[in-house]
PDB file of C-alpha atoms in Angstrom:
ATOM      1  CA  MET A  25       0.052  -0.046   0.316  1.00 78.00           C
ATOM      2  CA  ASP A  26       1.119   3.405  -0.920  1.00 89.00           C
ATOM      3  CA  LYS A  27       2.342   5.848   1.763  1.00 97.00           C
ATOM      4  CA  ILE A  28      -0.624   8.174   2.741  1.00 98.00           C
ATOM      5  CA  ILE A  29      -0.573  11.913   1.454  1.00 98.00           C
ATOM      6  CA  ILE A  30      -1.459  14.263   3.943  1.00 98.00           C
ATOM      7  CA  GLU A  31      -3.003  17.781   2.962  1.00 98.00           C
ATOM      8  CA  ALA A  32      -3.429  20.550   5.378  1.00 98.00           C
ATOM      9  CA  ARG A  33      -6.513  22.740   4.346  1.00 98.00           C
ATOM     10  CA  VAL A  34      -5.554  25.815   7.090  1.00 98.00           C
ATOM     11  CA  ASN A  35      -8.543  28.346   6.463  1.00 97.00           C
ATOM     12  CA  GLU A  36     -10.929  27.882   3.298  1.00 94.00           C
ATOM     13  CA  LEU A  37     -13.763  30.221   4.441  1.00 91.00           C
ATOM     14  CA  ALA A  38     -13.868  29.400   8.335  1.00 94.00           C
ATOM     15  CA  THR A  39     -14.245  31.840  10.840  1.00 94.00           C
ATOM     16  CA  ARG A  40     -12.824  32.291  14.313  1.00 96.00           C
ATOM     17  CA  ARG A  41     -16.010  31.970  16.107  1.00 92.00           C
ATOM     18  CA  GLY A  42     -15.328  28.059  16.076  1.00 91.00           C
ATOM     19  CA  ASN A  43     -11.768  28.215  16.592  1.00 96.00           C
ATOM     20  CA  PRO A  44      -9.322  31.249  17.345  1.00 96.00           C
ATOM     21  CA  HIS A  45      -6.641  29.546  15.459  1.00 97.00           C
ATOM     22  CA  VAL A  46      -7.776  30.063  11.680  1.00 98.00           C
ATOM     23  CA  PRO A  47      -5.092  31.973   9.797  1.00 98.00           C
ATOM     24  CA  PHE A  48      -6.357  34.733   7.556  1.00 98.00           C
ATOM     25  CA  LEU A  49      -3.311  37.259   6.845  1.00 97.00           C
ATOM     26  CA  PRO A  50      -0.480  35.788   4.469  1.00 97.00           C
ATOM     27  CA  SER A  51       2.078  35.855   7.390  1.00 98.00           C
ATOM     28  CA  GLU A  52      -0.528  33.814   9.398  1.00 98.00           C
ATOM     29  CA  VAL A  53      -0.913  31.430   6.636  1.00 98.00           C
ATOM     30  CA  VAL A  54       2.398  30.915   6.000  1.00 98.00           C
ATOM     31  CA  THR A  55       3.262  29.945   9.557  1.00 98.00           C
ATOM     32  CA  ASP A  56       1.029  27.499   9.899  1.00 98.00           C
ATOM     33  CA  CYS A  57       1.440  26.260   6.513  1.00 98.00           C
ATOM     34  CA  LEU A  58       5.544  25.689   7.434  1.00 98.00           C
ATOM     35  CA  ALA A  59       4.237  24.103  10.602  1.00 98.00           C
ATOM     36  CA  CYS A  60       1.896  21.602   9.088  1.00 98.00           C
ATOM     37  CA  ALA A  61       4.767  20.641   6.758  1.00 98.00           C
ATOM     38  CA  ASP A  62       7.194  19.881   9.755  1.00 98.00           C
ATOM     39  CA  ALA A  63       3.943  17.862  11.188  1.00 98.00           C
ATOM     40  CA  GLY A  64       3.816  15.916   8.073  1.00 98.00           C
ATOM     41  CA  ALA A  65       1.795  17.504   5.942  1.00 98.00           C
ATOM     42  CA  SER A  66       3.216  17.328   1.993  1.00 98.00           C
ATOM     43  CA  ILE A  67       0.541  19.509   0.445  1.00 98.00           C
ATOM     44  CA  VAL A  68      -0.933  22.934   1.746  1.00 98.00           C
ATOM     45  CA  HIS A  69      -4.032  24.364   0.910  1.00 98.00           C
ATOM     46  CA  PHE A  70      -5.427  27.698   1.566  1.00 97.00           C
ATOM     47  CA  HIS A  71      -7.830  30.554   0.554  1.00 95.00           C
ATOM     48  CA  GLY A  72      -7.125  34.439   0.301  1.00 94.00           C
ATOM     49  CA  ARG A  73      -8.446  36.071   3.504  1.00 95.00           C
ATOM     50  CA  THR A  74      -8.698  39.728   4.449  1.00 96.00           C
ATOM     51  CA  GLU A  75      -7.550  40.936   8.147  1.00 95.00           C
ATOM     52  CA  ASP A  76     -11.323  40.211   9.302  1.00 94.00           C
ATOM     53  CA  GLY A  77     -11.765  37.211   7.383  1.00 94.00           C
ATOM     54  CA  ALA A  78     -13.591  37.934   3.776  1.00 94.00           C
ATOM     55  CA  PRO A  79     -12.651  36.523   0.871  1.00 91.00           C
ATOM     56  CA  ASP A  80     -10.112  38.191  -0.805  1.00 90.00           C
ATOM     57  CA  HIS A  81      -9.265  37.431  -4.377  1.00 85.00           C
ATOM     58  CA  ASP A  82      -6.432  40.180  -4.891  1.00 90.00           C
ATOM     59  CA  PRO A  83      -3.369  38.091  -6.478  1.00 93.00           C
ATOM     60  CA  ALA A  84      -1.189  39.970  -4.260  1.00 95.00           C
ATOM     61  CA  PHE A  85      -2.327  37.564  -1.210  1.00 96.00           C
ATOM     62  CA  TYR A  86      -1.208  34.281  -3.250  1.00 96.00           C
ATOM     63  CA  LEU A  87       2.185  36.174  -4.808  1.00 97.00           C
ATOM     64  CA  GLU A  88       3.069  37.306  -0.754  1.00 98.00           C
ATOM     65  CA  THR A  89       1.803  33.682   0.502  1.00 98.00           C
ATOM     66  CA  ASN A  90       3.352  31.302  -2.063  1.00 98.00           C
ATOM     67  CA  ALA A  91       6.747  32.958  -1.743  1.00 98.00           C
ATOM     68  CA  GLY A  92       6.928  33.120   2.237  1.00 98.00           C
ATOM     69  CA  ILE A  93       6.106  29.497   1.894  1.00 98.00           C
ATOM     70  CA  ARG A  94       8.620  28.735  -1.062  1.00 98.00           C
ATOM     71  CA  ALA A  95      11.589  30.236   0.796  1.00 98.00           C
ATOM     72  CA  LYS A  96      11.717  27.867   3.650  1.00 98.00           C
ATOM     73  CA  SER A  97      10.099  24.560   2.378  1.00 98.00           C
ATOM     74  CA  ASP A  98       9.334  22.524  -0.654  1.00 98.00           C
ATOM     75  CA  VAL A  99       5.673  21.678   0.625  1.00 98.00           C
ATOM     76  CA  LEU A 100       3.678  21.260  -2.193  1.00 98.00           C
ATOM     77  CA  ILE A 101       1.012  24.420  -2.700  1.00 98.00           C
ATOM     78  CA  HIS A 102      -2.443  24.192  -3.313  1.00 98.00           C
ATOM     79  CA  PRO A 103      -4.284  27.341  -3.797  1.00 96.00           C
ATOM     80  CA  THR A 104      -7.996  28.252  -4.758  1.00 93.00           C
ATOM     81  CA  LEU A 105      -9.534  29.964  -7.382  1.00 89.00           C
ATOM     82  CA  GLY A 106     -11.976  31.229  -4.995  1.00 76.00           C
ATOM     83  CA  TYR A 107     -15.291  29.069  -4.603  1.00 79.00           C
ATOM     84  CA  VAL A 108     -18.687  30.526  -4.981  1.00 74.00           C
ATOM     85  CA  ALA A 109     -17.081  33.749  -3.944  1.00 69.00           C
ATOM     86  CA  ASN A 110     -15.566  34.282  -7.096  1.00 70.00           C
ATOM     87  CA  ASP A 111     -18.249  34.172  -9.634  1.00 75.00           C
ATOM     88  CA  THR A 112     -16.646  35.580 -12.881  1.00 84.00           C
ATOM     89  CA  ASP A 113     -15.936  33.778 -16.257  1.00 91.00           C
ATOM     90  CA  ALA A 114     -12.979  31.047 -16.434  1.00 94.00           C
ATOM     91  CA  ALA A 115     -10.515  33.409 -17.440  1.00 95.00           C
ATOM     92  CA  GLY A 116     -11.160  35.611 -14.489  1.00 93.00           C
ATOM     93  CA  ARG A 117     -11.696  32.929 -12.187  1.00 93.00           C
ATOM     94  CA  PHE A 118      -7.919  31.529 -13.136  1.00 95.00           C
ATOM     95  CA  ALA A 119      -6.348  34.608 -13.291  1.00 93.00           C
ATOM     96  CA  ALA A 120      -4.551  34.425  -9.837  1.00 93.00           C
ATOM     97  CA  ILE A 121      -2.708  31.233 -11.192  1.00 96.00           C
ATOM     98  CA  GLU A 122      -1.663  32.994 -14.031  1.00 97.00           C
ATOM     99  CA  ARG A 123       0.003  35.662 -11.684  1.00 96.00           C
ATOM    100  CA  MET A 124       1.542  33.278  -9.329  1.00 97.00           C
ATOM    101  CA  MET A 125       3.181  31.353 -12.963  1.00 97.00           C
ATOM    102  CA  GLU A 126       5.154  34.581 -13.480  1.00 97.00           C
ATOM    103  CA  ALA A 127       7.768  33.727 -10.971  1.00 97.00           C
ATOM    104  CA  PRO A 128       9.370  30.660  -9.538  1.00 96.00           C
ATOM    105  CA  GLU A 129       9.030  31.916  -6.111  1.00 97.00           C
ATOM    106  CA  THR A 130       5.372  32.330  -6.591  1.00 98.00           C
ATOM    107  CA  ARG A 131       4.404  29.101  -8.644  1.00 98.00           C
ATOM    108  CA  PRO A 132       2.205  26.709  -6.889  1.00 98.00           C
ATOM    109  CA  ASP A 133       2.130  23.186  -7.543  1.00 98.00           C
ATOM    110  CA  PHE A 134      -1.722  22.081  -8.062  1.00 98.00           C
ATOM    111  CA  ALA A 135      -4.544  24.059  -9.443  1.00 97.00           C
ATOM    112  CA  PRO A 136      -8.173  23.028  -8.281  1.00 97.00           C
ATOM    113  CA  MET A 137     -11.087  21.897 -10.797  1.00 97.00           C
ATOM    114  CA  ASP A 138     -14.332  21.482  -9.020  1.00 97.00           C
ATOM    115  CA  CYS A 139     -15.551  18.692 -11.802  1.00 98.00           C
ATOM    116  CA  GLY A 140     -19.528  20.079 -11.867  1.00 97.00           C
ATOM    117  CA  SER A 141     -21.759  22.615 -10.532  1.00 96.00           C
ATOM    118  CA  LEU A 142     -24.444  22.263  -7.685  1.00 95.00           C
ATOM    119  CA  ASN A 143     -26.263  24.317  -5.020  1.00 96.00           C
ATOM    120  CA  VAL A 144     -24.282  25.465  -2.006  1.00 94.00           C
ATOM    121  CA  ASP A 145     -26.569  27.184   0.171  1.00 96.00           C
ATOM    122  CA  TRP A 146     -26.174  27.332   3.715  1.00 94.00           C
ATOM    123  CA  TRP A 147     -28.500  25.636   6.316  1.00 95.00           C
ATOM    124  CA  ASN A 148     -28.954  27.247   9.765  1.00 95.00           C
ATOM    125  CA  PRO A 149     -29.921  24.287  12.284  1.00 92.00           C
ATOM    126  CA  GLU A 150     -31.417  26.524  14.888  1.00 92.00           C
ATOM    127  CA  ARG A 151     -33.816  28.364  12.638  1.00 95.00           C
ATOM    128  CA  GLY A 152     -34.199  24.711  10.767  1.00 95.00           C
ATOM    129  CA  GLU A 153     -34.172  26.960   7.395  1.00 96.00           C
ATOM    130  CA  TYR A 154     -31.462  28.136   4.704  1.00 96.00           C
ATOM    131  CA  ASP A 155     -29.636  31.423   5.482  1.00 96.00           C
ATOM    132  CA  THR A 156     -29.060  31.728   1.641  1.00 95.00           C
ATOM    133  CA  THR A 157     -31.130  30.604  -1.167  1.00 96.00           C
ATOM    134  CA  ASP A 158     -29.205  31.399  -4.375  1.00 95.00           C
ATOM    135  CA  LEU A 159     -25.645  30.182  -3.903  1.00 94.00           C
ATOM    136  CA  ILE A 160     -25.082  28.091  -7.043  1.00 95.00           C
ATOM    137  CA  TYR A 161     -21.372  26.750  -7.797  1.00 94.00           C
ATOM    138  CA  LYS A 162     -20.942  26.977 -11.492  1.00 95.00           C
ATOM    139  CA  ASN A 163     -18.325  24.707 -13.202  1.00 96.00           C
ATOM    140  CA  SER A 164     -19.560  24.667 -16.661  1.00 96.00           C
ATOM    141  CA  THR A 165     -17.816  21.513 -19.064  1.00 97.00           C
ATOM    142  CA  ALA A 166     -16.511  24.340 -21.244  1.00 97.00           C
ATOM    143  CA  THR A 167     -15.161  25.951 -17.968  1.00 96.00           C
ATOM    144  CA  LEU A 168     -13.328  22.902 -16.746  1.00 97.00           C
ATOM    145  CA  MET A 169     -11.798  22.332 -20.204  1.00 98.00           C
ATOM    146  CA  TYR A 170     -10.243  25.864 -19.916  1.00 97.00           C
ATOM    147  CA  PHE A 171      -8.700  25.056 -16.651  1.00 98.00           C
ATOM    148  CA  ALA A 172      -7.491  21.754 -18.005  1.00 98.00           C
ATOM    149  CA  GLU A 173      -5.642  23.543 -20.664  1.00 98.00           C
ATOM    150  CA  ARG A 174      -4.097  26.436 -18.646  1.00 98.00           C
ATOM    151  CA  ILE A 175      -3.092  23.818 -15.988  1.00 98.00           C
ATOM    152  CA  ARG A 176      -1.689  21.655 -18.727  1.00 97.00           C
ATOM    153  CA  HIS A 177      -0.056  24.855 -20.412  1.00 97.00           C
ATOM    154  CA  HIS A 178       1.798  25.644 -17.067  1.00 97.00           C
ATOM    155  CA  GLY A 179       2.975  22.188 -15.912  1.00 97.00           C
ATOM    156  CA  LEU A 180       0.678  22.033 -13.111  1.00 98.00           C
ATOM    157  CA  THR A 181      -1.107  19.178 -11.458  1.00 98.00           C
ATOM    158  CA  PRO A 182      -4.824  19.336 -11.794  1.00 98.00           C
ATOM    159  CA  TYR A 183      -6.499  18.984  -7.944  1.00 98.00           C
ATOM    160  CA  LEU A 184      -9.799  17.471  -8.772  1.00 98.00           C
ATOM    161  CA  VAL A 185     -12.571  17.626  -6.493  1.00 98.00           C
ATOM    162  CA  SER A 186     -15.760  15.309  -6.557  1.00 98.00           C
ATOM    163  CA  TRP A 187     -18.651  16.669  -4.773  1.00 98.00           C
ATOM    164  CA  ASN A 188     -20.857  13.558  -5.586  1.00 97.00           C
ATOM    165  CA  VAL A 189     -20.883  10.853  -7.996  1.00 97.00           C
ATOM    166  CA  SER A 190     -21.804  13.045 -11.248  1.00 97.00           C
ATOM    167  CA  PHE A 191     -18.494  15.033 -10.760  1.00 98.00           C
ATOM    168  CA  THR A 192     -16.733  11.867 -10.688  1.00 98.00           C
ATOM    169  CA  ARG A 193     -18.208  10.383 -13.985  1.00 98.00           C
ATOM    170  CA  GLN A 194     -17.053  13.647 -15.310  1.00 98.00           C
ATOM    171  CA  ILE A 195     -13.572  13.085 -14.424  1.00 98.00           C
ATOM    172  CA  GLU A 196     -13.906   9.802 -15.956  1.00 98.00           C
ATOM    173  CA  GLN A 197     -15.178  10.852 -19.303  1.00 98.00           C
ATOM    174  CA  PHE A 198     -12.209  13.593 -19.342  1.00 98.00           C
ATOM    175  CA  LEU A 199      -9.880  10.819 -18.551  1.00 98.00           C
ATOM    176  CA  LYS A 200     -11.285   8.949 -21.835  1.00 97.00           C
ATOM    177  CA  MET A 201     -10.992  12.246 -24.002  1.00 97.00           C
ATOM    178  CA  GLY A 202      -7.608  13.027 -22.858  1.00 97.00           C
ATOM    179  CA  VAL A 203      -8.384  16.359 -21.354  1.00 98.00           C
ATOM    180  CA  LEU A 204      -7.163  14.652 -18.055  1.00 98.00           C
ATOM    181  CA  LYS A 205      -4.024  12.272 -17.528  1.00 97.00           C
ATOM    182  CA  ALA A 206      -3.508   9.288 -14.998  1.00 97.00           C
ATOM    183  CA  PRO A 207      -2.926   9.603 -12.151  1.00 97.00           C
ATOM    184  CA  ALA A 208      -5.801  11.880 -11.668  1.00 98.00           C
ATOM    185  CA  PHE A 209      -5.723  13.425  -8.230  1.00 98.00           C
ATOM    186  CA  THR A 210      -9.241  13.241  -7.047  1.00 98.00           C
ATOM    187  CA  CYS A 211     -10.351  14.776  -3.862  1.00 98.00           C
ATOM    188  CA  PHE A 212     -14.018  13.434  -2.486  1.00 98.00           C
ATOM    189  CA  CYS A 213     -15.601  16.454  -0.791  1.00 97.00           C
ATOM    190  CA  MET A 214     -17.990  15.051   1.672  1.00 97.00           C
ATOM    191  CA  THR A 215     -20.136  17.847   3.417  1.00 97.00           C
ATOM    192  CA  ASP A 216     -22.010  18.048   6.838  1.00 95.00           C
ATOM    193  CA  GLU A 217     -24.152  19.961   9.334  1.00 90.00           C
ATOM    194  CA  ILE A 218     -24.876  23.254   7.230  1.00 92.00           C
ATOM    195  CA  ILE A 219     -23.884  22.449   3.438  1.00 93.00           C
ATOM    196  CA  PHE A 220     -25.471  19.364   1.917  1.00 95.00           C
ATOM    197  CA  ALA A 221     -24.064  19.595  -1.363  1.00 95.00           C
ATOM    198  CA  GLY A 222     -21.600  16.734  -0.809  1.00 97.00           C
ATOM    199  CA  HIS A 223     -22.201  13.165  -0.052  1.00 97.00           C
ATOM    200  CA  PRO A 224     -22.436  12.965   4.098  1.00 97.00           C
ATOM    201  CA  GLY A 225     -19.962  12.229   5.888  1.00 97.00           C
ATOM    202  CA  THR A 226     -20.613   8.938   6.715  1.00 97.00           C
ATOM    203  CA  VAL A 227     -19.209   5.379   5.837  1.00 98.00           C
ATOM    204  CA  ALA A 228     -22.304   4.944   3.123  1.00 98.00           C
ATOM    205  CA  GLY A 229     -21.463   8.295   1.924  1.00 98.00           C
ATOM    206  CA  LEU A 230     -17.776   7.455   1.176  1.00 98.00           C
ATOM    207  CA  ASP A 231     -18.751   4.117   0.022  1.00 98.00           C
ATOM    208  CA  ALA A 232     -20.875   5.683  -2.505  1.00 97.00           C
ATOM    209  CA  HIS A 233     -18.155   7.867  -3.834  1.00 97.00           C
ATOM    210  CA  THR A 234     -15.446   4.952  -3.927  1.00 98.00           C
ATOM    211  CA  ALA A 235     -17.795   2.639  -5.884  1.00 97.00           C
ATOM    212  CA  PHE A 236     -17.654   4.989  -8.685  1.00 96.00           C
ATOM    213  CA  LEU A 237     -13.828   5.721  -8.855  1.00 96.00           C
ATOM    214  CA  PRO A 238     -12.387   5.717 -12.476  1.00 95.00           C
ATOM    215  CA  GLU A 239      -9.419   3.775 -13.004  1.00 94.00           C
ATOM    216  CA  GLY A 240      -6.105   5.819 -13.242  1.00 95.00           C
ATOM    217  CA  CYS A 241      -7.354   8.142 -10.090  1.00 97.00           C
ATOM    218  CA  VAL A 242      -5.631   8.507  -6.604  1.00 98.00           C
ATOM    219  CA  TRP A 243      -8.251   9.480  -3.930  1.00 98.00           C
ATOM    220  CA  THR A 244      -8.153  11.645  -1.018  1.00 98.00           C
ATOM    221  CA  VAL A 245     -11.087  12.963   1.433  1.00 98.00           C
ATOM    222  CA  VAL A 246     -12.328  16.021   3.064  1.00 98.00           C
ATOM    223  CA  ASN A 247     -15.637  16.620   4.803  1.00 98.00           C
ATOM    224  CA  TYR A 248     -16.328  20.363   4.736  1.00 96.00           C
ATOM    225  CA  LYS A 249     -18.062  21.224   7.893  1.00 95.00           C
ATOM    226  CA  GLY A 250     -17.663  17.949   9.454  1.00 96.00           C
ATOM    227  CA  ASP A 251     -15.375  16.074  11.304  1.00 97.00           C
ATOM    228  CA  LEU A 252     -13.229  13.922   9.145  1.00 98.00           C
ATOM    229  CA  PHE A 253     -11.803  11.543  12.191  1.00 97.00           C
ATOM    230  CA  GLN A 254     -15.152   9.747  11.668  1.00 97.00           C
ATOM    231  CA  LEU A 255     -13.753   8.304   8.643  1.00 98.00           C
ATOM    232  CA  THR A 256      -9.935   8.549   9.046  1.00 98.00           C
ATOM    233  CA  GLU A 257      -9.124   4.757   9.958  1.00 98.00           C
ATOM    234  CA  LYS A 258     -11.534   3.454   7.110  1.00 98.00           C
ATOM    235  CA  ILE A 259      -9.595   5.850   4.754  1.00 98.00           C
ATOM    236  CA  ILE A 260      -6.049   4.658   5.953  1.00 98.00           C
ATOM    237  CA  ARG A 261      -7.243   1.098   5.580  1.00 98.00           C
ATOM    238  CA  GLU A 262      -8.462   1.332   2.132  1.00 98.00           C
ATOM    239  CA  GLY A 263      -5.335   2.864   0.751  1.00 97.00           C
ATOM    240  CA  GLY A 264      -6.795   6.632   0.886  1.00 98.00           C
ATOM    241  CA  HIS A 265      -5.331   9.898   1.401  1.00 98.00           C
ATOM    242  CA  ILE A 266      -6.694  12.650   3.792  1.00 98.00           C
ATOM    243  CA  SER A 267      -7.129  16.290   3.538  1.00 98.00           C
ATOM    244  CA  ILE A 268      -8.000  18.048   6.886  1.00 98.00           C
ATOM    245  CA  GLY A 269      -7.732  21.407   8.773  1.00 98.00           C
ATOM    246  CA  LEU A 270      -9.385  24.254  10.611  1.00 98.00           C
ATOM    247  CA  GLY A 271     -10.553  25.600   7.131  1.00 97.00           C
ATOM    248  CA  ASP A 272     -13.280  22.334   7.123  1.00 97.00           C
ATOM    249  CA  TYR A 273     -14.138  21.749  10.674  1.00 97.00           C
ATOM    250  CA  ALA A 274     -13.221  23.769  13.691  1.00 96.00           C
ATOM    251  CA  TYR A 275     -11.931  20.516  15.866  1.00 97.00           C
ATOM    252  CA  ALA A 276     -12.564  22.301  19.079  1.00 92.00           C
ATOM    253  CA  GLU A 277     -14.487  19.533  20.815  1.00 80.00           C
ATOM    254  CA  GLY A 278     -13.734  18.852  24.720  1.00 76.00           C
ATOM    255  CA  GLY A 279     -13.220  22.673  24.987  1.00 77.00           C
ATOM    256  CA  ARG A 280      -9.875  22.341  23.653  1.00 89.00           C
ATOM    257  CA  ASN A 281      -8.961  24.253  20.369  1.00 96.00           C
ATOM    258  CA  LEU A 282      -6.411  22.349  18.054  1.00 97.00           C
ATOM    259  CA  THR A 283      -4.352  24.095  15.735  1.00 98.00           C
ATOM    260  CA  ASN A 284      -3.710  22.826  11.901  1.00 98.00           C
ATOM    261  CA  PRO A 285      -0.285  21.581  12.804  1.00 98.00           C
ATOM    262  CA  GLN A 286      -2.259  19.206  15.693  1.00 97.00           C
ATOM    263  CA  VAL A 287      -4.507  18.068  13.433  1.00 98.00           C
ATOM    264  CA  ILE A 288      -1.810  17.048  11.105  1.00 98.00           C
ATOM    265  CA  GLU A 289       0.076  15.695  13.972  1.00 98.00           C
ATOM    266  CA  ARG A 290      -2.892  13.230  14.925  1.00 97.00           C
ATOM    267  CA  VAL A 291      -3.598  11.802  11.169  1.00 98.00           C
ATOM    268  CA  VAL A 292       0.242  10.965  11.302  1.00 98.00           C
ATOM    269  CA  ALA A 293       0.129   9.057  14.550  1.00 98.00           C
ATOM    270  CA  GLN A 294      -3.079   7.233  13.502  1.00 98.00           C
ATOM    271  CA  ALA A 295      -1.651   6.332   9.989  1.00 98.00           C
ATOM    272  CA  ARG A 296       1.461   5.107  11.708  1.00 98.00           C
ATOM    273  CA  ASN A 297      -0.432   3.117  14.077  1.00 98.00           C
ATOM    274  CA  LEU A 298      -2.611   1.572  11.410  1.00 98.00           C
ATOM    275  CA  GLY A 299       1.047   0.588   9.642  1.00 97.00           C
ATOM    276  CA  ARG A 300       0.932   3.210   6.704  1.00 98.00           C
ATOM    277  CA  GLU A 301       3.800   5.717   6.652  1.00 98.00           C
ATOM    278  CA  VAL A 302       3.393   9.405   5.754  1.00 98.00           C
ATOM    279  CA  ALA A 303       4.699  10.277   2.283  1.00 98.00           C
ATOM    280  CA  ASP A 304       7.124  13.386   2.176  1.00 98.00           C
ATOM    281  CA  VAL A 305       6.949  15.823  -0.639  1.00 98.00           C
ATOM    282  CA  ALA A 306       9.402  13.701  -3.132  1.00 98.00           C
ATOM    283  CA  GLU A 307       7.354  10.768  -2.481  1.00 98.00           C
ATOM    284  CA  THR A 308       3.918  12.526  -3.052  1.00 98.00           C
ATOM    285  CA  ARG A 309       5.147  13.855  -6.179  1.00 98.00           C
ATOM    286  CA  ALA A 310       5.915  10.264  -7.191  1.00 97.00           C
ATOM    287  CA  ILE A 311       2.637   8.977  -6.197  1.00 98.00           C
ATOM    288  CA  LEU A 312       0.795  11.430  -8.179  1.00 98.00           C
ATOM    289  CA  GLY A 313       2.994  11.381 -11.368  1.00 97.00           C
ATOM    290  CA  MET A 314       4.189  15.202 -10.643  1.00 96.00           C
ATOM    291  CA  ASN A 315       6.454  16.899 -13.117  1.00 80.00           C
TER     292      ASN A 315
END
C-alpha cells in the first residue's frame, strides 16, 4: 500500500468563532503551512482572506503567501480559484494562478478543478431553514476544459474535486477524452452540518464515492463542515489519502481548540498506528506522477 499523502487545509472560508486559530493574513497562513509541513503534511491548501476574514481575491495575497512558503519549504502548494465567492468567467477565475506563474518563487504545484456544478446554500440548524437560497457553484464543462488546458500549459497538476458521483463521472469522461491524464488526483468532498451539496461524511457516503472511482485515480477525502476523524481509519485502511484542517471543521471538541499542526500530527499518529507511513514531498510527487 502506498504511503499516505496528508494535505493541510488551513483556512478555507472558516471564521474564528469556532476556533480562534484559523489563519487569515499571509503571514499567518505561511506560519501555519510551514508548521503543518513540519508535522507531516506534504500539501498545503489555503484561501485568500482579509484581516477580518472576508474572501480576498487579490493575487497579491497568493504572491506573498506562496513566496513566504517557498522561501522555507518545498511543501506542495495548492491555492484556490475562489470557490463560489469568485463568480466570474473562466479566465477571471484562473487569473490569480496566471499571476502566480510569473515567477518561480510564487509558483504553485496544483490548480483546482471542481468537476461539476451544484447548489451550495447554507443551512441554519437553529432556525431550521436556509440562510441563503441562491448560491450556485457553477463549473461548466467548457470552463473545466479551459482550466485543464491552462493547467497543462503551465505544467501544474490538476486537483480534481468531486462533491458527488456526477462529478466523478465527469472526471472519468475527461480521462477518456485525454483532457486529464492518469494518475488523476481526486478529492472526494463530503459535506455535513450546514451544507449538503456533497455526500454525507459517513461510511455509506464514502462508499458511494469510491464505488464509482475511475481507473487511474488517486483519491483523498475532505469533510467540509464535518469531523473527518469519523472516517480517517477507514480511509487509511482502504488506501486513500487525507485532506484536513481548520478550514473545514473547527476541531474544538472537549473545550480544546486544536491548531492546524496538531490536527496533522493526529492524522500522522493514526496512520502510523495502522501501518501506513506518511509520504514526504518527493514521495507525494512520485505517487501523483508530478513534474
